[in-house]
Amino acid sequence: MCGIAGIFHAETPKPVDPLRVERMCDALAHRGPDGAGVWTDHGVGLGHRRLSIIDLAGSPQPMHSPDGKAVIVFNGEIYNFRELRRELEHAGSTFRTSGDTEVILAAWQKWGPDCVERLDGMFAFAVFDRDKRQLFLARDRFGVKPLFLAQLSDGSIAFASELKGLLAHPLLRRRVDPHAIEAYMAWGYVPDTHAMLAGVEKLPAGHFWLLEQGKAPGRPQRWWDIDFTQRERGSEADLSAQLVHLLRESVRSRMVADVPLGAFLSGGVDSSCVVALMSEASSQPVQTCSIGFDVAAYDETSYARQVAAKFGADHAEQVVATDDFAAIDQLAAMFDEPFADASALPTWRVCQLARERVTVALSGDGADEAFAGYRRQVFHHHEERARSVLPAGLRVPLFGALGRAWPKADWAPRPLRAKATLLALAESGEHGYARGLSVTLPDARRALYSDSFAASLDGFRAEDELIALMRSAPGRSGLDRAQYADLMFWMPGDILTKVDRTSMAVSLEAREPLLDHRLVGFAARLPERMRVRGGTGKYLLKKSLERYLPRDILYRPKQGFVTPIAEWLRGPLAGAARGIATGGLAQTGFFRSQAIAALAEAHIAGRADHSRTLWQLLMLEKSLSRLEVNG
């Protein structure tokens, strides 16, 4: 795992100062503490920071092809590199190293842009072809590895693994994009369709960008997509056998490393599945780690210990105090852009624990998105059935009126919190799902915005992007479209961003075997009854794992990492919550200070739960302060 950066002059090639590339890479030193390198040629500069995982001494970067005609910087891992190497050797390629980086170079020289379709892995890389004077930038199918881009005032295009790499370039303008703030306030993260600074973009997941000197830059092109339009045929037993085979293959392929390797273990279905299959494939005890909390309601370590004991894992755990809020400034520094998923804090802590013992850790991320494991997906599936039998002329006025009248009972048991469901049923499936995913709803956001900021949005509303994505999704049902949106929008922007930044902050490589593209493709073809059965998601996955895991692991309520931000903002962070209305965020002119103050006081007094919105505003304030924006 590594950090990459570079500068490319397309239309008018100019010399590239290697010191600029070096500074960009130095900003990414946490991603690659084991080595660094910079290479420049006319109109191009490539830089690299290395975290050694495979071929520890033999694959320095930037790496040149044996004939010197191509140069690469690469962040990620290619799991099928040995098979590709054999195929390329039969075709005449020669190799000087035993790692995966040189395989990508040879694949580029053999197949050009089509090389990405043959790569099984997580990656963001740049290849410069010296004969064609082309720069090829590519990102993996799901966006596990990030790549930020910026077109600068001198005509160059700069790229880096994190925004802080671009911030090291003196020509990057630090002006906020209002659309990014609107998107962040809706979702709690800045999705890949936006970047916090105007002029900065993110190469989307499953896309490449081919640039050529002497030509105007075009736009990135999609090279991969998920297809939910087909359905697998066969009995439940047959589908279960196929699923277990794919799970085994995906886990085993990600256990290749020349450094210590382990796994995160929460005690939930997905991480327990990964540990079970790792144990099956390994002759040594799997090293696992878990984070617990000093409040029983948030703690799952007993389940993790149960799984570790079942498979003879070498298990470590650490208890984190629920007053761990002092670390939020460090979180803001990790993410650059504002990031309000509070589970980032325990995720960072478990990465720190893992790094004390291993350099690579496998996670269970991706299964909820692929197999319909989220409650919101199950609810949406049933809501879509209701929409299909109730005519819109009846449904919209009836449920709309009920939803508007129903009290917003944040304090009540989940079955009594019907307001969101009623409002969702009054809308289309896409509108309802977007409403369910939103952290702060449109009317609530608008009440916080100043008039001038609202006008700068020029009618843009964050939910419209998700709605459009769902409507154009290659799927046959509402459940298909919801899962597609989660895989293509939510997952790269939230889940994968969280894991990448928190793991890279401690120089740990995290791998996601449940995001193997063949496994996800199979999950997308499963009949809906094999994904959702009654009120349960991940039906076939859980049934298939009954041979490995006890029922109280498979069928207990989903919990996940929980951080007590509501309590923090009423207690030790109450002063910080009040301070948002008069602090740095208030000075931007983007928000109404009185509205923020009223929100904070209502939450602190216990009249309402505004913790998620206040947390968003607090993390936004810290991010903008670090970015040193100038308008």
XYZ file of C-alpha atoms in Angstrom:
631
model
C 0.000 0.000 0.000
C 1.352 3.365 -0.949
C 0.792 6.994 -1.828
C 1.207 8.378 -5.332
C 1.371 11.893 -6.775
C 2.241 13.523 -10.054
C 2.063 16.462 -12.431
C 1.256 16.303 -16.146
C 1.235 19.025 -18.813
C -1.126 18.012 -21.598
C -1.669 20.698 -24.221
C 1.639 22.565 -23.785
C 4.328 20.404 -22.165
C 6.489 22.357 -19.742
C 9.302 21.252 -17.435
C 8.175 19.787 -14.125
C 10.028 20.782 -10.976
C 10.911 17.511 -9.180
C 10.837 19.344 -5.835
C 7.130 20.048 -6.306
C 6.435 16.363 -6.840
C 8.613 15.511 -3.860
C 6.671 17.895 -1.603
C 3.395 16.357 -2.757
C 4.735 12.912 -1.874
C 6.093 14.080 1.476
C 2.534 15.067 2.414
C 1.646 11.389 1.882
C 4.536 9.936 3.902
C 2.149 8.131 6.300
C 0.888 6.037 3.365
C 4.389 4.832 2.536
C 7.094 5.023 5.217
C 9.349 2.389 3.612
C 10.630 4.270 0.585
C 10.218 7.259 -1.723
C 11.055 8.181 -5.293
C 10.475 10.869 -7.921
C 10.932 10.737 -11.701
C 10.495 13.581 -14.191
C 10.583 13.908 -17.952
C 9.490 16.655 -20.343
C 6.035 17.698 -19.198
C 5.561 14.937 -16.605
C 6.564 14.085 -13.058
C 5.672 10.997 -11.029
C 6.213 10.452 -7.315
C 5.723 7.569 -4.907
C 5.745 6.707 -1.201
C 6.021 2.970 -0.495
C 4.620 0.661 2.145
C 6.312 -2.650 1.331
C 3.952 -5.652 1.223
C 5.120 -7.898 -1.651
C 8.679 -8.181 -3.032
C 9.927 -6.085 -0.138
C 13.281 -5.102 -1.603
C 12.779 -5.585 -5.336
C 10.038 -3.219 -6.508
C 11.033 0.421 -5.965
C 8.909 3.094 -7.622
C 8.582 4.991 -9.886
C 9.270 1.790 -11.843
C 10.427 1.592 -15.453
C 9.571 -1.193 -17.862
C 12.571 -3.309 -18.984
C 12.691 -1.412 -22.289
C 12.442 1.945 -20.499
C 9.411 2.997 -22.523
C 6.856 3.060 -19.690
C 6.960 4.311 -16.093
C 4.469 3.603 -13.300
C 3.507 4.722 -9.805
C 0.989 2.428 -8.147
C -1.057 2.309 -4.949
C -2.768 -0.982 -4.115
C -2.460 -4.716 -4.597
C -3.138 -6.943 -7.616
C -4.249 -10.325 -6.309
C -3.986 -12.225 -9.604
C -0.574 -10.843 -10.565
C 1.093 -14.254 -10.633
C -1.446 -15.631 -13.149
C -1.122 -12.489 -15.262
C 2.656 -12.710 -15.108
C 2.611 -16.264 -16.479
C 0.275 -15.202 -19.296
C 2.472 -12.217 -20.165
C 5.669 -14.294 -20.056
C 4.129 -16.698 -22.573
C 3.416 -13.651 -24.736
C 7.059 -12.550 -24.588
C 7.227 -10.134 -21.636
C 10.269 -10.241 -19.378
C 10.398 -9.404 -15.677
C 13.129 -8.271 -13.326
C 11.095 -8.258 -10.088
C 8.754 -10.662 -8.325
C 6.034 -8.137 -7.430
C 2.765 -6.936 -8.921
C 3.840 -3.436 -10.015
C 5.904 -4.649 -12.960
C 2.990 -6.861 -14.039
C 0.782 -3.778 -14.469
C 3.496 -2.174 -16.604
C 3.715 -5.223 -18.848
C -0.089 -5.436 -19.026
C -0.256 -1.798 -20.153
C 2.335 -2.401 -22.859
C 0.490 -5.510 -24.035
C -3.167 -4.434 -23.823
C -3.195 -0.652 -23.379
C -6.235 0.744 -21.509
C -7.902 -2.695 -21.648
C -5.332 -3.901 -19.108
C -7.543 -2.758 -16.215
C -10.212 -5.317 -17.093
C -7.697 -8.093 -16.382
C -6.654 -6.761 -12.972
C -8.176 -8.313 -9.871
C -7.387 -6.024 -6.999
C -7.606 -2.618 -5.385
C -5.635 0.081 -7.140
C -5.041 3.615 -8.236
C -2.095 4.015 -10.594
C -0.509 6.231 -13.220
C 1.437 4.915 -16.215
C 3.339 7.249 -18.515
C 4.058 5.885 -21.993
C 7.199 7.657 -23.225
C 6.688 6.757 -26.889
C 3.030 7.795 -27.081
C 3.493 10.652 -24.590
C 0.365 9.432 -22.827
C -0.527 9.407 -19.147
C -2.967 6.694 -18.101
C -4.719 7.100 -14.726
C -6.935 4.282 -13.431
C -8.955 3.437 -10.332
C -10.283 0.051 -9.210
C -13.845 -1.164 -9.666
C -15.238 -0.144 -6.275
C -12.983 2.784 -5.451
C -11.102 1.083 -2.625
C -8.081 3.249 -3.412
C -8.562 7.018 -3.898
C -7.230 9.405 -6.535
C -7.685 13.195 -6.387
C -7.211 15.371 -9.487
C -6.825 19.109 -10.108
C -6.364 21.251 -13.211
C -4.043 24.101 -12.234
C -3.548 27.650 -13.495
C -0.320 26.801 -15.374
C -2.212 24.291 -17.534
C -0.965 21.234 -15.673
C -2.991 18.407 -14.174
C -1.937 17.290 -10.715
C -2.990 14.077 -8.992
C -2.469 12.538 -5.554
C -3.777 9.740 -3.343
C -5.163 12.252 -0.853
C -6.186 15.880 -0.997
C -3.235 16.804 1.236
C -0.940 15.798 -1.634
C -2.573 18.399 -3.881
C -2.527 20.969 -1.083
C 1.275 20.775 -1.179
C 1.212 22.249 -4.716
C 1.514 26.070 -4.540
C -0.865 26.667 -7.460
C -3.863 24.884 -5.958
C -6.602 27.391 -5.175
C -8.248 26.960 -1.784
C -11.789 28.043 -2.608
C -14.744 26.056 -1.299
C -17.203 24.460 -3.712
C -20.719 25.222 -2.352
C -22.097 22.061 -3.986
C -19.647 19.975 -1.946
C -20.921 21.531 1.286
C -24.521 20.818 0.281
C -23.566 17.210 -0.518
C -21.671 16.874 2.751
C -24.569 18.245 4.782
C -26.863 15.711 3.103
C -24.685 12.606 3.441
C -22.095 13.277 6.157
C -19.243 12.857 3.664
C -18.215 14.417 0.356
C -19.160 11.858 -2.321
C -16.941 11.084 -5.296
C -19.087 13.366 -7.463
C -17.624 16.375 -5.610
C -14.561 17.665 -3.799
C -14.459 20.267 -1.062
C -12.229 22.607 -3.070
C -13.383 24.074 -6.376
C -11.280 22.787 -9.265
C -10.517 19.476 -7.535
C -12.123 16.216 -8.673
C -11.955 12.537 -7.738
C -11.416 9.924 -10.404
C -14.619 7.870 -10.038
C -14.496 4.192 -9.130
C -14.267 1.916 -12.172
C -12.975 4.749 -14.413
C -9.752 5.589 -16.222
C -8.469 8.817 -17.743
C -6.191 8.730 -20.783
C -4.290 11.975 -21.380
C -1.944 12.760 -24.245
C 0.563 15.571 -24.644
C -0.371 18.000 -27.384
C -4.102 17.298 -26.990
C -6.807 18.853 -24.867
C -7.814 16.641 -21.916
C -11.014 14.706 -22.452
C -13.051 13.216 -19.633
C -12.582 10.025 -17.603
C -14.198 6.913 -19.065
C -16.035 4.144 -17.225
C -14.433 0.731 -17.672
C -16.543 -1.345 -15.249
C -20.064 -1.419 -13.847
C -22.234 -3.731 -11.729
C -25.126 -5.468 -13.484
C -28.254 -6.235 -11.443
C -30.385 -7.086 -14.496
C -29.631 -10.827 -14.617
C -30.754 -13.571 -12.225
C -28.971 -16.756 -11.194
C -30.935 -19.979 -11.576
C -30.675 -23.034 -9.359
C -31.749 -24.429 -6.037
C -30.829 -22.801 -2.748
C -28.300 -25.589 -2.171
C -26.663 -24.997 -5.567
C -26.490 -21.229 -5.062
C -25.108 -21.728 -1.559
C -22.337 -23.988 -2.895
C -21.397 -21.408 -5.511
C -21.355 -18.686 -2.879
C -19.105 -20.587 -0.487
C -16.675 -21.350 -3.339
C -16.487 -17.649 -4.279
C -16.024 -16.644 -0.643
C -13.155 -19.091 -0.206
C -11.427 -17.931 -3.374
C -11.764 -14.242 -2.535
C -10.368 -14.679 0.996
C -7.477 -16.910 -0.089
C -6.430 -14.564 -2.882
C -6.097 -11.742 -0.358
C -3.880 -13.699 2.018
C -0.785 -13.287 -0.186
C 1.773 -11.065 1.560
C 5.451 -11.022 2.486
C 4.647 -9.299 5.811
C 2.543 -10.277 8.878
C -1.161 -10.566 8.047
C -4.290 -10.654 10.204
C -7.931 -9.608 10.338
C -10.304 -7.195 12.001
C -12.883 -9.094 14.070
C -15.966 -7.326 15.393
C -17.978 -10.467 16.133
C -20.481 -9.597 13.408
C -21.373 -11.843 10.475
C -19.008 -10.392 7.894
C -15.736 -10.168 9.808
C -16.464 -13.557 11.412
C -16.956 -15.043 7.936
C -13.567 -13.714 6.836
C -11.817 -15.090 9.935
C -13.495 -18.490 9.511
C -12.293 -18.803 5.918
C -8.828 -17.487 6.747
C -8.529 -20.142 9.443
C -9.606 -22.789 6.952
C -6.891 -21.687 4.520
C -4.065 -21.135 7.017
C -1.817 -23.591 8.822
C -1.119 -20.965 11.507
C -3.513 -19.245 13.938
C -5.032 -16.138 12.382
C -4.106 -12.928 14.174
C -7.285 -11.002 14.966
C -8.044 -7.774 16.792
C -11.125 -6.091 18.212
C -12.025 -2.809 19.838
C -14.424 -2.704 22.771
C -16.035 0.117 24.703
C -16.289 0.792 28.421
C -20.096 0.988 28.161
C -21.823 -2.374 27.766
C -24.442 -1.050 25.316
C -21.703 -0.293 22.776
C -19.446 -3.292 23.406
C -19.309 -6.413 21.182
C -16.030 -7.920 22.315
C -17.682 -10.979 23.879
C -18.904 -12.037 20.413
C -15.467 -11.412 18.906
C -13.851 -13.542 21.629
C -16.378 -16.299 20.925
C -15.457 -16.382 17.229
C -11.722 -16.134 17.930
C -11.919 -19.070 20.342
C -13.913 -21.179 17.875
C -11.217 -20.839 15.215
C -8.174 -20.790 17.489
C -7.227 -17.234 16.508
C -4.416 -15.334 18.191
C -6.727 -12.601 19.430
C -6.040 -9.140 20.830
C -8.527 -6.570 22.008
C -8.486 -3.122 23.500
C -11.129 -1.173 25.357
C -11.709 2.388 24.241
C -13.272 4.846 26.630
C -16.462 6.461 25.410
C -14.843 9.827 26.191
C -12.345 9.318 23.361
C -13.557 12.548 21.729
C -10.184 14.255 22.247
C -9.008 12.558 19.030
C -11.399 14.407 16.700
C -8.725 16.925 15.638
C -6.569 14.014 14.488
C -9.526 12.601 12.554
C -10.009 15.911 10.766
C -6.346 15.837 9.749
C -6.652 12.291 8.363
C -9.596 13.003 6.103
C -8.802 16.544 4.811
C -12.376 16.859 3.596
C -15.069 16.914 6.306
C -16.137 13.418 7.332
C -18.949 12.954 9.857
C -19.257 9.166 10.103
C -18.536 8.889 13.812
C -17.517 5.235 13.444
C -14.258 6.560 11.964
C -12.963 6.939 15.509
C -13.256 3.271 16.593
C -12.154 2.223 13.090
C -8.949 4.205 13.558
C -8.447 2.676 16.989
C -8.790 -0.887 15.686
C -6.319 -0.034 12.901
C -3.851 1.204 15.508
C -4.243 -2.044 17.446
C -3.826 -4.147 14.310
C -0.687 -2.273 13.249
C 1.045 -3.259 16.504
C 0.991 -6.873 15.262
C 0.520 -6.962 11.469
C 1.041 -4.885 8.318
C -1.986 -6.233 6.405
C -5.479 -6.754 7.839
C -8.525 -8.247 6.114
C -11.903 -6.667 6.809
C -15.536 -7.664 6.289
C -16.529 -4.505 4.418
C -18.778 -4.807 1.376
C -21.111 -7.652 2.322
C -23.949 -5.430 3.544
C -23.985 -3.513 0.278
C -23.672 -6.599 -1.932
C -26.044 -8.963 -0.097
C -28.642 -6.455 1.232
C -27.566 -6.459 4.862
C -28.700 -2.971 5.835
C -32.055 -2.407 7.524
C -32.727 0.448 5.111
C -32.422 -1.957 2.166
C -34.846 -4.437 3.748
C -37.312 -1.627 4.555
C -36.985 -0.263 1.018
C -37.687 -3.717 -0.423
C -40.963 -3.930 1.523
C -41.858 -0.285 0.825
C -41.469 -0.923 -2.886
C -43.933 -3.790 -2.608
C -46.401 -1.432 -0.949
C -45.884 1.146 -3.682
C -46.568 -1.491 -6.330
C -50.035 -2.313 -4.974
C -51.170 1.156 -3.853
C -51.929 3.666 -6.638
C -49.980 6.913 -6.382
C -53.223 8.896 -6.299
C -54.085 7.223 -2.979
C -50.609 6.651 -1.601
C -49.172 10.166 -1.967
C -51.895 12.173 -0.164
C -52.591 9.500 2.473
C -49.044 8.744 3.581
C -47.903 12.313 3.013
C -50.506 13.642 5.430
C -49.799 10.919 7.976
C -46.039 11.462 7.712
C -46.305 15.219 8.211
C -48.592 14.744 11.233
C -46.618 11.931 12.854
C -44.279 13.157 15.627
C -40.517 12.829 15.144
C -39.816 10.491 18.061
C -36.032 10.061 18.148
C -36.349 8.763 21.719
C -38.882 6.042 20.919
C -38.275 2.352 20.129
C -37.574 1.825 16.423
C -41.027 0.356 15.538
C -42.649 3.587 16.748
C -40.440 5.855 14.633
C -42.820 5.755 11.681
C -42.446 9.310 10.416
C -39.625 8.549 7.947
C -41.390 5.434 6.616
C -44.679 7.266 6.084
C -42.963 10.151 4.281
C -40.981 7.693 2.151
C -44.161 5.873 1.102
C -45.594 9.194 -0.089
C -42.705 9.549 -2.534
C -41.173 7.495 -5.336
C -38.837 4.687 -4.299
C -35.781 6.707 -5.298
C -36.915 9.795 -3.381
C -37.769 7.692 -0.351
C -34.404 5.929 -0.330
C -32.534 9.211 -0.681
C -34.540 10.576 2.243
C -33.601 7.542 4.326
C -29.895 7.950 3.578
C -29.792 11.691 4.283
C -28.230 12.784 7.556
C -29.752 16.277 7.469
C -32.864 16.583 5.301
C -33.284 19.334 2.665
C -35.637 21.547 4.691
C -33.416 21.284 7.759
C -30.334 22.155 5.702
C -32.057 25.115 4.095
C -33.008 26.449 7.516
C -29.303 26.476 8.444
C -27.982 28.105 5.254
C -27.571 31.840 4.874
C -29.473 33.448 2.010
C -26.261 34.134 0.088
C -25.047 30.549 0.430
C -28.425 29.129 -0.588
C -28.339 31.341 -3.690
C -24.825 30.086 -4.561
C -26.210 26.542 -4.856
C -28.169 27.678 -7.914
C -30.901 25.098 -7.313
C -28.545 22.181 -6.670
C -29.926 19.621 -4.192
C -27.676 16.758 -3.120
C -30.359 14.055 -3.170
C -31.031 14.599 -6.874
C -27.708 12.933 -7.764
C -28.606 9.765 -5.870
C -32.114 9.741 -7.319
C -30.731 10.034 -10.861
C -28.214 7.269 -10.177
C -30.931 4.924 -8.947
C -33.180 5.664 -11.913
C -30.399 4.871 -14.380
C -29.151 1.804 -12.466
C -28.836 -1.471 -14.401
C -31.406 -3.286 -12.265
C -34.854 -4.849 -12.317
C -36.291 -3.875 -8.930
C -36.255 -1.279 -6.225
C -33.954 -3.477 -4.151
C -31.543 -3.726 -7.101
C -31.486 0.046 -7.466
C -30.969 0.637 -3.757
C -28.052 -1.801 -3.608
C -26.558 -0.296 -6.749
C -26.669 3.147 -5.143
C -25.048 1.821 -1.982
C -22.242 0.119 -3.908
C -21.551 2.981 -6.302
C -22.265 6.060 -4.159
C -22.362 5.353 -0.425
C -19.577 2.773 -0.259
C -16.730 4.659 -2.015
C -17.685 7.968 -0.387
C -18.194 6.733 3.166
C -17.147 3.154 3.985
C -14.056 2.829 1.800
C -12.906 6.392 2.476
C -13.147 5.712 6.211
C -11.126 2.504 6.039
C -8.509 3.882 3.638
C -7.752 7.021 5.647
C -7.782 5.417 9.095
C -5.653 2.448 8.018
C -3.204 4.519 5.992
C -2.834 6.962 8.889
C -1.037 4.148 10.754
C 0.621 2.615 7.643
C -1.638 -0.449 7.679
C -2.924 -2.102 4.504
C -6.601 -3.057 4.728
C -8.014 -5.570 2.234
C -11.704 -6.232 1.531
C -12.170 -9.842 0.325
C -15.981 -9.518 0.328
C -15.588 -6.905 -2.424
C -14.116 -9.368 -4.895
C -15.821 -8.338 -8.150
C -16.783 -11.909 -9.034
C -18.394 -12.368 -5.615
C -20.282 -9.056 -5.864
C -21.352 -9.875 -9.408
C -22.793 -13.164 -8.184
C -24.586 -11.396 -5.321
C -26.097 -8.910 -7.786
C -27.582 -11.807 -9.776
C -29.193 -13.517 -6.785
C -33.001 -13.635 -6.806
C -34.426 -11.158 -4.323
C -35.678 -13.959 -2.070
C -32.058 -15.063 -1.659
C -31.084 -11.601 -0.490
C -34.101 -10.592 1.622
C -36.362 -13.133 3.324
C -39.040 -11.714 5.616
C -37.392 -9.082 7.761
C -33.869 -10.445 7.279
C -31.223 -9.334 4.832
C -28.201 -11.326 3.639
C -30.405 -14.432 3.670
C -28.272 -16.747 1.495
C -24.992 -15.521 2.955
C -26.156 -16.319 6.489
C -27.616 -19.693 5.505
C -24.369 -20.608 3.751
C -22.333 -19.713 6.826
C -24.349 -21.878 9.218
C -21.750 -24.601 8.715
C -19.075 -22.217 10.031
C -20.663 -19.867 12.573
C -23.059 -20.284 15.518
C -26.598 -18.923 15.207
C -26.141 -16.273 17.871
C -23.415 -14.745 15.691
C -25.348 -15.079 12.438
C -28.776 -13.949 13.571
C -28.261 -11.450 16.356
C -29.287 -7.834 15.620
C -26.775 -5.864 13.591
C -24.862 -3.330 15.692
C -21.650 -2.094 14.101
C -19.319 0.512 15.579
C -21.345 2.946 17.681
C -19.936 6.202 19.032
C -21.910 8.105 21.702
C -21.838 11.505 20.017
C -25.289 12.493 21.323
C -24.011 12.125 24.902
C -20.739 13.875 24.083
C -22.547 16.898 22.636
C -24.716 17.172 25.751
C -21.757 16.667 28.078
C -18.039 17.230 27.489
C -18.549 18.628 23.971
C -21.497 20.880 24.848
C -19.183 23.889 24.797
C -17.914 22.907 21.366
C -21.508 22.503 20.145
C -22.393 25.998 21.372
C -19.174 27.393 19.925
C -20.065 26.404 16.359
C -22.468 29.344 16.150
C -19.717 31.884 16.866
C -16.542 30.115 15.721
C -14.738 29.764 12.429
C -17.708 28.237 10.620
C -19.823 31.271 11.494
C -17.203 33.533 9.932
C -17.598 31.887 6.524
C -21.060 33.353 6.054
C -22.375 29.995 4.819
C -24.725 29.418 7.768
C -27.170 31.272 10.006
C -25.514 31.572 13.394
C -28.838 31.923 15.221
C -30.152 28.714 13.640
C -27.050 26.778 14.703
C -27.269 28.185 18.217
C -30.920 27.144 18.509
C -30.051 23.664 17.257
C -27.280 23.303 19.829
C -29.412 24.518 22.740
C -32.307 22.198 21.857
C -29.936 19.249 21.773
C -28.072 20.126 24.976
C -31.380 20.614 26.821
C -32.558 17.191 25.632
C -35.573 18.557 23.735
C -34.388 16.904 20.506
C -31.559 14.805 19.140
C -29.602 16.989 16.730
C -26.339 15.154 17.346
C -25.711 14.062 13.770
C -26.174 17.559 12.327
C -24.114 19.179 15.088
C -21.371 16.599 14.548
C -21.459 17.405 10.831
C -21.075 21.109 11.530
C -18.275 20.533 14.038
C -16.283 18.343 11.629
C -16.921 20.813 8.791
C -15.556 23.627 10.920
C -12.409 21.658 11.734
C -11.909 20.662 8.104
C -12.264 24.187 6.726
C -9.844 25.437 9.350
C -7.228 22.899 8.273
C -7.793 23.549 4.574
C -7.204 27.284 5.161
C -9.792 28.179 2.557
C -9.834 31.711 1.218
C -13.451 32.040 0.190
